[in-house]
PDB file of C-alpha atoms in Angstrom:
ATOM      1  CA  ASP A   1       0.277  -0.497  -0.075  1.00 83.00           C
ATOM      2  CA  SER A   2       1.645   3.370  -1.012  1.00 85.00           C
ATOM      3  CA  GLY A   3      -0.463   5.753   0.818  1.00 92.00           C
ATOM      4  CA  VAL A   4      -1.684   7.068  -2.383  1.00 97.00           C
ATOM      5  CA  THR A   5      -5.725   6.595  -2.150  1.00 97.00           C
ATOM      6  CA  GLN A   6      -7.959   7.231  -4.586  1.00 98.00           C
ATOM      7  CA  THR A   7     -11.993   7.070  -5.825  1.00 97.00           C
ATOM      8  CA  PRO A   8     -14.145   5.689  -6.998  1.00 97.00           C
ATOM      9  CA  LYS A   9     -11.857   2.468  -7.960  1.00 97.00           C
ATOM     10  CA  HIS A  10     -14.612   1.838 -10.862  1.00 97.00           C
ATOM     11  CA  LEU A  11     -16.609   3.983 -12.915  1.00 97.00           C
ATOM     12  CA  ILE A  12     -19.375   3.110 -15.715  1.00 98.00           C
ATOM     13  CA  THR A  13     -20.630   6.168 -17.242  1.00 98.00           C
ATOM     14  CA  ALA A  14     -22.029   6.926 -21.192  1.00 98.00           C
ATOM     15  CA  THR A  15     -20.556   9.062 -23.839  1.00 98.00           C
ATOM     16  CA  GLY A  16     -20.716  12.704 -23.322  1.00 97.00           C
ATOM     17  CA  GLN A  17     -21.153  12.711 -19.236  1.00 98.00           C
ATOM     18  CA  ARG A  18     -18.391  14.150 -17.121  1.00 98.00           C
ATOM     19  CA  VAL A  19     -16.738  12.304 -14.289  1.00 98.00           C
ATOM     20  CA  THR A  20     -14.486  13.187 -10.568  1.00 98.00           C
ATOM     21  CA  LEU A  21     -11.235  11.426 -10.033  1.00 98.00           C
ATOM     22  CA  ARG A  22     -10.350  11.969  -6.530  1.00 98.00           C
ATOM     23  CA  CYS A  23      -6.582  11.472  -5.278  1.00 98.00           C
ATOM     24  CA  SER A  24      -5.824  11.814  -1.608  1.00 98.00           C
ATOM     25  CA  PRO A  25      -1.625  12.021  -1.954  1.00 97.00           C
ATOM     26  CA  ARG A  26       0.514  10.483   1.106  1.00 96.00           C
ATOM     27  CA  SER A  27       0.630  12.529   3.881  1.00 94.00           C
ATOM     28  CA  GLY A  28       3.263  15.290   3.942  1.00 92.00           C
ATOM     29  CA  ASP A  29       3.428  14.700  -0.098  1.00 95.00           C
ATOM     30  CA  LEU A  30       2.910  18.287  -1.589  1.00 95.00           C
ATOM     31  CA  SER A  31       3.148  16.798  -5.519  1.00 95.00           C
ATOM     32  CA  VAL A  32       0.274  15.171  -7.488  1.00 96.00           C
ATOM     33  CA  TYR A  33       0.778  13.317 -10.924  1.00 96.00           C
ATOM     34  CA  TRP A  34      -2.163  11.907 -13.284  1.00 97.00           C
ATOM     35  CA  TYR A  35      -1.543   9.856 -15.678  1.00 96.00           C
ATOM     36  CA  GLN A  36      -3.749   7.501 -17.806  1.00 97.00           C
ATOM     37  CA  GLN A  37      -2.900   4.288 -18.744  1.00 96.00           C
ATOM     38  CA  SER A  38      -4.824   2.482 -21.643  1.00 94.00           C
ATOM     39  CA  LEU A  39      -4.335   0.362 -23.836  1.00 88.00           C
ATOM     40  CA  ASP A  40      -3.716   2.582 -27.337  1.00 87.00           C
ATOM     41  CA  GLN A  41      -1.555   4.984 -25.588  1.00 88.00           C
ATOM     42  CA  GLY A  42       0.576   2.715 -23.110  1.00 92.00           C
ATOM     43  CA  LEU A  43       0.804   5.226 -19.596  1.00 94.00           C
ATOM     44  CA  GLN A  44       0.889   9.026 -20.753  1.00 94.00           C
ATOM     45  CA  PHE A  45       1.939  11.716 -17.954  1.00 94.00           C
ATOM     46  CA  LEU A  46      -1.243  14.096 -18.185  1.00 96.00           C
ATOM     47  CA  ILE A  47      -0.787  16.702 -15.473  1.00 96.00           C
ATOM     48  CA  GLN A  48       1.652  17.996 -12.241  1.00 95.00           C
ATOM     49  CA  TYR A  49       0.257  20.072  -9.081  1.00 96.00           C
ATOM     50  CA  TYR A  50       2.548  20.919  -6.921  1.00 94.00           C
ATOM     51  CA  ASN A  51       0.818  22.785  -3.363  1.00 94.00           C
ATOM     52  CA  GLY A  52      -1.794  23.941  -5.210  1.00 95.00           C
ATOM     53  CA  GLU A  53      -0.015  25.650  -8.055  1.00 95.00           C
ATOM     54  CA  GLU A  54      -0.043  23.435 -11.563  1.00 95.00           C
ATOM     55  CA  ARG A  55       3.699  22.889 -12.628  1.00 92.00           C
ATOM     56  CA  ALA A  56       3.445  20.518 -15.455  1.00 91.00           C
ATOM     57  CA  LYS A  57       1.396  19.740 -18.434  1.00 93.00           C
ATOM     58  CA  GLY A  58       2.270  16.476 -20.410  1.00 92.00           C
ATOM     59  CA  ASN A  59      -0.988  15.290 -23.321  1.00 84.00           C
ATOM     60  CA  ILE A  60      -3.613  16.217 -21.742  1.00 93.00           C
ATOM     61  CA  LEU A  61      -7.306  17.169 -23.097  1.00 94.00           C
ATOM     62  CA  GLU A  62      -9.199  20.445 -23.396  1.00 96.00           C
ATOM     63  CA  ARG A  63     -12.016  18.198 -22.145  1.00 97.00           C
ATOM     64  CA  PHE A  64      -9.562  17.251 -19.239  1.00 97.00           C
ATOM     65  CA  SER A  65      -9.313  19.328 -16.542  1.00 97.00           C
ATOM     66  CA  ALA A  66      -7.449  18.966 -12.891  1.00 97.00           C
ATOM     67  CA  GLN A  67      -6.869  21.034  -9.431  1.00 97.00           C
ATOM     68  CA  GLN A  68      -5.735  19.967  -6.472  1.00 98.00           C
ATOM     69  CA  PHE A  69      -7.183  21.776  -3.156  1.00 97.00           C
ATOM     70  CA  PRO A  70      -5.328  23.341   0.425  1.00 96.00           C
ATOM     71  CA  ASP A  71      -5.501  20.528   1.831  1.00 96.00           C
ATOM     72  CA  LEU A  72      -3.561  18.806  -1.258  1.00 97.00           C
ATOM     73  CA  HIS A  73      -6.076  16.048  -2.206  1.00 97.00           C
ATOM     74  CA  SER A  74      -6.631  16.398  -6.016  1.00 98.00           C
ATOM     75  CA  GLU A  75      -9.396  16.046  -8.543  1.00 98.00           C
ATOM     76  CA  LEU A  76      -9.310  15.458 -12.380  1.00 98.00           C
ATOM     77  CA  ASN A  77     -12.229  16.105 -14.333  1.00 98.00           C
ATOM     78  CA  LEU A  78     -13.159  14.450 -17.389  1.00 98.00           C
ATOM     79  CA  SER A  79     -15.596  16.361 -19.898  1.00 97.00           C
ATOM     80  CA  SER A  80     -17.569  14.780 -23.093  1.00 97.00           C
ATOM     81  CA  LEU A  81     -16.718  11.664 -22.596  1.00 98.00           C
ATOM     82  CA  GLU A  82     -15.333   9.588 -25.630  1.00 97.00           C
ATOM     83  CA  LEU A  83     -15.034   5.750 -25.746  1.00 96.00           C
ATOM     84  CA  GLY A  84     -11.261   6.573 -26.066  1.00 95.00           C
ATOM     85  CA  ASP A  85     -10.954   7.633 -22.649  1.00 97.00           C
ATOM     86  CA  SER A  86     -12.077   4.794 -20.926  1.00 97.00           C
ATOM     87  CA  ALA A  87      -8.626   3.847 -19.499  1.00 97.00           C
ATOM     88  CA  LEU A  88      -7.436   3.602 -15.721  1.00 97.00           C
ATOM     89  CA  TYR A  89      -6.036   6.493 -14.256  1.00 98.00           C
ATOM     90  CA  PHE A  90      -3.153   6.729 -11.952  1.00 97.00           C
ATOM     91  CA  CYS A  91      -2.101   9.748  -9.433  1.00 97.00           C
ATOM     92  CA  ALA A  92       0.670   9.565  -7.834  1.00 96.00           C
ATOM     93  CA  SER A  93       1.994  11.535  -5.687  1.00 95.00           C
ATOM     94  CA  SER A  94       5.521  13.035  -3.984  1.00 92.00           C
ATOM     95  CA  VAL A  95       8.024  15.431  -0.982  1.00 90.00           C
ATOM     96  CA  GLY A  96       9.240  17.262  -3.479  1.00 79.00           C
ATOM     97  CA  GLY A  97       8.571  18.995  -7.322  1.00 69.00           C
ATOM     98  CA  ALA A  98      10.976  17.518  -8.783  1.00 70.00           C
ATOM     99  CA  GLY A  99      13.613  14.139  -8.347  1.00 69.00           C
ATOM    100  CA  TYR A 100      11.471  12.604  -6.245  1.00 81.00           C
ATOM    101  CA  GLU A 101      10.123   8.840  -6.262  1.00 86.00           C
ATOM    102  CA  GLN A 102       6.373   9.068  -7.616  1.00 91.00           C
ATOM    103  CA  TYR A 103       3.738   7.185  -5.347  1.00 93.00           C
ATOM    104  CA  PHE A 104       1.033   5.658  -7.248  1.00 95.00           C
ATOM    105  CA  GLY A 105      -2.550   5.048  -6.047  1.00 97.00           C
ATOM    106  CA  PRO A 106      -4.209   2.132  -6.514  1.00 96.00           C
ATOM    107  CA  GLY A 107      -5.996   3.898  -9.986  1.00 97.00           C
ATOM    108  CA  THR A 108      -9.656   4.389 -10.794  1.00 98.00           C
ATOM    109  CA  ARG A 109     -10.697   2.390 -14.020  1.00 97.00           C
ATOM    110  CA  LEU A 110     -12.811   4.357 -16.344  1.00 98.00           C
ATOM    111  CA  THR A 111     -15.297   2.558 -18.697  1.00 97.00           C
ATOM    112  CA  VAL A 112     -17.375   5.102 -21.214  1.00 98.00           C
ATOM    113  CA  THR A 113     -19.964   2.903 -23.098  1.00 97.00           C
TER     114      THR A 113
ATOM    115  CA  GLU B   1      11.037  14.942 -26.507  1.00 83.00           C
ATOM    116  CA  LEU B   2      11.970  12.368 -24.432  1.00 88.00           C
ATOM    117  CA  LYS B   3      11.063   8.981 -26.231  1.00 93.00           C
ATOM    118  CA  VAL B   4      11.556   5.657 -24.442  1.00 96.00           C
ATOM    119  CA  GLU B   5      11.812   1.805 -25.759  1.00 97.00           C
ATOM    120  CA  GLN B   6      11.220  -1.408 -24.211  1.00 97.00           C
ATOM    121  CA  ASN B   7      12.343  -4.732 -25.608  1.00 97.00           C
ATOM    122  CA  PRO B   8      11.213  -7.412 -26.047  1.00 97.00           C
ATOM    123  CA  LEU B   9       7.293  -6.253 -25.708  1.00 96.00           C
ATOM    124  CA  PHE B  10       6.385  -9.923 -24.778  1.00 96.00           C
ATOM    125  CA  LEU B  11       8.384 -12.183 -22.738  1.00 95.00           C
ATOM    126  CA  SER B  12       8.083 -16.070 -22.166  1.00 95.00           C
ATOM    127  CA  MET B  13      10.998 -17.763 -20.420  1.00 91.00           C
ATOM    128  CA  GLN B  14      10.851 -21.188 -18.706  1.00 94.00           C
ATOM    129  CA  GLU B  15      11.388 -21.192 -14.945  1.00 95.00           C
ATOM    130  CA  GLY B  16      14.745 -21.158 -13.436  1.00 96.00           C
ATOM    131  CA  LYS B  17      15.546 -19.370 -16.837  1.00 95.00           C
ATOM    132  CA  ASN B  18      18.111 -15.829 -17.304  1.00 96.00           C
ATOM    133  CA  TYR B  19      17.252 -13.191 -19.403  1.00 95.00           C
ATOM    134  CA  THR B  20      17.480  -9.909 -19.664  1.00 97.00           C
ATOM    135  CA  ILE B  21      14.770  -6.480 -20.181  1.00 98.00           C
ATOM    136  CA  TYR B  22      16.083  -3.605 -22.374  1.00 98.00           C
ATOM    137  CA  CYS B  23      15.000  -0.517 -22.043  1.00 98.00           C
ATOM    138  CA  ASN B  24      16.601   2.775 -24.539  1.00 97.00           C
ATOM    139  CA  TYR B  25      15.406   6.187 -24.328  1.00 95.00           C
ATOM    140  CA  SER B  26      16.288   9.433 -26.543  1.00 93.00           C
ATOM    141  CA  THR B  27      17.533  12.423 -24.087  1.00 86.00           C
ATOM    142  CA  THR B  28      19.388  13.377 -20.900  1.00 84.00           C
ATOM    143  CA  SER B  29      17.892  11.769 -17.468  1.00 83.00           C
ATOM    144  CA  ASP B  30      18.591  12.252 -14.091  1.00 80.00           C
ATOM    145  CA  ARG B  31      17.185   9.332 -13.060  1.00 89.00           C
ATOM    146  CA  LEU B  32      15.734   6.313 -13.713  1.00 94.00           C
ATOM    147  CA  TYR B  33      12.559   3.677 -12.216  1.00 95.00           C
ATOM    148  CA  TRP B  34      11.653   0.323 -13.064  1.00 97.00           C
ATOM    149  CA  TYR B  35       7.974  -0.299 -11.861  1.00 96.00           C
ATOM    150  CA  ARG B  36       6.133  -4.066 -12.198  1.00 97.00           C
ATOM    151  CA  GLN B  37       2.376  -3.577 -13.027  1.00 96.00           C
ATOM    152  CA  ASP B  38      -0.325  -6.765 -11.716  1.00 95.00           C
ATOM    153  CA  PRO B  39      -3.127  -7.138 -14.063  1.00 91.00           C
ATOM    154  CA  GLY B  40      -5.184  -4.290 -12.822  1.00 87.00           C
ATOM    155  CA  LYS B  41      -3.399  -3.608 -10.533  1.00 91.00           C
ATOM    156  CA  SER B  42      -1.002  -0.115  -9.345  1.00 93.00           C
ATOM    157  CA  LEU B  43       2.420   0.471  -9.952  1.00 94.00           C
ATOM    158  CA  GLU B  44       5.143  -1.505  -7.684  1.00 93.00           C
ATOM    159  CA  SER B  45       8.630   0.734  -7.497  1.00 92.00           C
ATOM    160  CA  LEU B  46      11.096  -2.150  -7.918  1.00 95.00           C
ATOM    161  CA  PHE B  47      14.335   0.373  -8.510  1.00 94.00           C
ATOM    162  CA  VAL B  48      15.208   4.219  -8.549  1.00 93.00           C
ATOM    163  CA  LEU B  49      18.580   4.428 -10.337  1.00 93.00           C
ATOM    164  CA  LEU B  50      20.367   7.279 -10.459  1.00 88.00           C
ATOM    165  CA  SER B  51      23.731   7.339 -11.529  1.00 84.00           C
ATOM    166  CA  ASN B  52      25.693   6.284 -14.097  1.00 84.00           C
ATOM    167  CA  GLY B  53      26.834   2.450 -13.873  1.00 86.00           C
ATOM    168  CA  ALA B  54      24.529   1.994 -10.797  1.00 89.00           C
ATOM    169  CA  VAL B  55      23.495  -1.586 -10.214  1.00 92.00           C
ATOM    170  CA  LYS B  56      20.036  -2.430  -7.636  1.00 95.00           C
ATOM    171  CA  GLN B  57      19.762  -5.989  -7.013  1.00 96.00           C
ATOM    172  CA  GLU B  58      16.880  -7.172  -5.145  1.00 95.00           C
ATOM    173  CA  GLY B  59      16.622 -11.104  -4.666  1.00 95.00           C
ATOM    174  CA  ARG B  60      15.995 -12.564  -8.200  1.00 96.00           C
ATOM    175  CA  LEU B  61      16.323  -9.080 -10.536  1.00 97.00           C
ATOM    176  CA  MET B  62      18.915  -6.438 -10.345  1.00 98.00           C
ATOM    177  CA  ALA B  63      18.853  -3.505 -12.533  1.00 97.00           C
ATOM    178  CA  SER B  64      21.530  -1.227 -14.248  1.00 96.00           C
ATOM    179  CA  LEU B  65      21.847   2.335 -15.641  1.00 95.00           C
ATOM    180  CA  ASP B  66      24.712   3.475 -18.448  1.00 94.00           C
ATOM    181  CA  THR B  67      23.986   7.054 -19.180  1.00 91.00           C
ATOM    182  CA  LYS B  68      26.066   7.533 -22.527  1.00 92.00           C
ATOM    183  CA  ALA B  69      24.142   4.837 -24.224  1.00 94.00           C
ATOM    184  CA  ARG B  70      21.130   6.048 -22.723  1.00 94.00           C
ATOM    185  CA  LEU B  71      20.248   2.387 -21.661  1.00 96.00           C
ATOM    186  CA  SER B  72      19.065   0.754 -19.126  1.00 97.00           C
ATOM    187  CA  THR B  73      18.624  -3.244 -17.873  1.00 97.00           C
ATOM    188  CA  LEU B  74      16.568  -5.386 -16.091  1.00 98.00           C
ATOM    189  CA  HIS B  75      18.078  -9.348 -15.784  1.00 98.00           C
ATOM    190  CA  ILE B  76      15.960 -11.844 -14.685  1.00 97.00           C
ATOM    191  CA  THR B  77      18.121 -14.788 -12.676  1.00 96.00           C
ATOM    192  CA  ALA B  78      16.362 -17.989 -12.279  1.00 94.00           C
ATOM    193  CA  ALA B  79      12.480 -17.241 -13.255  1.00 94.00           C
ATOM    194  CA  VAL B  80      10.150 -18.168 -11.538  1.00 95.00           C
ATOM    195  CA  HIS B  81       6.594 -18.358 -11.903  1.00 95.00           C
ATOM    196  CA  ASP B  82       6.231 -15.414  -9.405  1.00 95.00           C
ATOM    197  CA  LEU B  83       7.584 -12.972 -11.943  1.00 96.00           C
ATOM    198  CA  SER B  84       5.390 -13.034 -13.972  1.00 97.00           C
ATOM    199  CA  ALA B  85       3.575  -9.445 -14.698  1.00 97.00           C
ATOM    200  CA  THR B  86       4.230  -6.876 -17.196  1.00 97.00           C
ATOM    201  CA  TYR B  87       7.093  -4.481 -16.136  1.00 98.00           C
ATOM    202  CA  PHE B  88       8.021  -0.746 -16.891  1.00 97.00           C
ATOM    203  CA  CYS B  89      11.058   1.674 -17.260  1.00 97.00           C
ATOM    204  CA  ALA B  90      10.123   5.116 -16.535  1.00 95.00           C
ATOM    205  CA  VAL B  91      12.465   8.605 -17.080  1.00 93.00           C
ATOM    206  CA  LYS B  92      12.992  11.344 -15.396  1.00 89.00           C
ATOM    207  CA  GLU B  93      14.213  14.156 -17.886  1.00 83.00           C
ATOM    208  CA  THR B  94      16.797  16.125 -16.411  1.00 81.00           C
ATOM    209  CA  SER B  95      14.457  19.550 -15.981  1.00 81.00           C
ATOM    210  CA  GLY B  96      10.965  18.711 -14.830  1.00 79.00           C
ATOM    211  CA  SER B  97       9.596  15.627 -12.938  1.00 81.00           C
ATOM    212  CA  ARG B  98       6.995  14.000 -15.733  1.00 86.00           C
ATOM    213  CA  LEU B  99       8.032  10.573 -16.157  1.00 90.00           C
ATOM    214  CA  THR B 100       7.756   9.188 -19.465  1.00 93.00           C
ATOM    215  CA  PHE B 101       6.984   5.002 -19.343  1.00 95.00           C
ATOM    216  CA  GLY B 102       8.357   2.461 -22.294  1.00 96.00           C
ATOM    217  CA  GLU B 103       5.903   0.294 -23.387  1.00 96.00           C
ATOM    218  CA  GLY B 104       6.130  -2.059 -21.061  1.00 96.00           C
ATOM    219  CA  THR B 105       7.391  -5.877 -21.212  1.00 97.00           C
ATOM    220  CA  GLN B 106       4.506  -8.588 -20.010  1.00 97.00           C
ATOM    221  CA  LEU B 107       6.066 -11.363 -18.865  1.00 97.00           C
ATOM    222  CA  THR B 108       4.849 -14.796 -18.564  1.00 96.00           C
ATOM    223  CA  VAL B 109       7.505 -17.357 -16.296  1.00 96.00           C
ATOM    224  CA  ASN B 110       6.133 -21.555 -17.309  1.00 93.00           C
ATOM    225  CA  PRO B 111       6.815 -23.947 -15.131  1.00 86.00           C
TER     226      PRO B 111
END
């Protein structure tokens, strides 16, 4: 158990809908990262927050957005969902902003029907 | 853009045999990670390699890093069924903190 928690574990929704994935980092960690794992694209970095501020952006679609709250938990919002958004979404956390090991949560499996 | 390539992508081994998984990357990095993933599960950190010539071993797995060749290897010694999983290497560029992952190597160890 890495200490990173994600909810929900599974999510099934229809095309066009909007969902929110939640991540609580390990105690004391200031950075949160979001990754998407799909059969087509593999494991891809989406976005990083450090202490409430966006730090780095990867291959994140405009339909997706994220934020990190003052208590350091983070939410990933996915809207206008398409079938291709079906994937496993991982959150990871680290103590600092760069150069620190990232610890991965259990993931949220999103299925878009 | 950093590219990370693993090979082989699929590996079927007999128990007791040795094999090596390779991870090549395209730009300067200051650390490289190896992760294990069981089906439907999260990523478990195996090794962090920080410098040229770094070698780390845990049980039947040994990882090494050659920063000049931009190559890391994960060597499996005397494989056992419990090692069956998908193994990823992930590279962090010198600037920034994002990880770029390889495609993963799906390892199956047969009795």
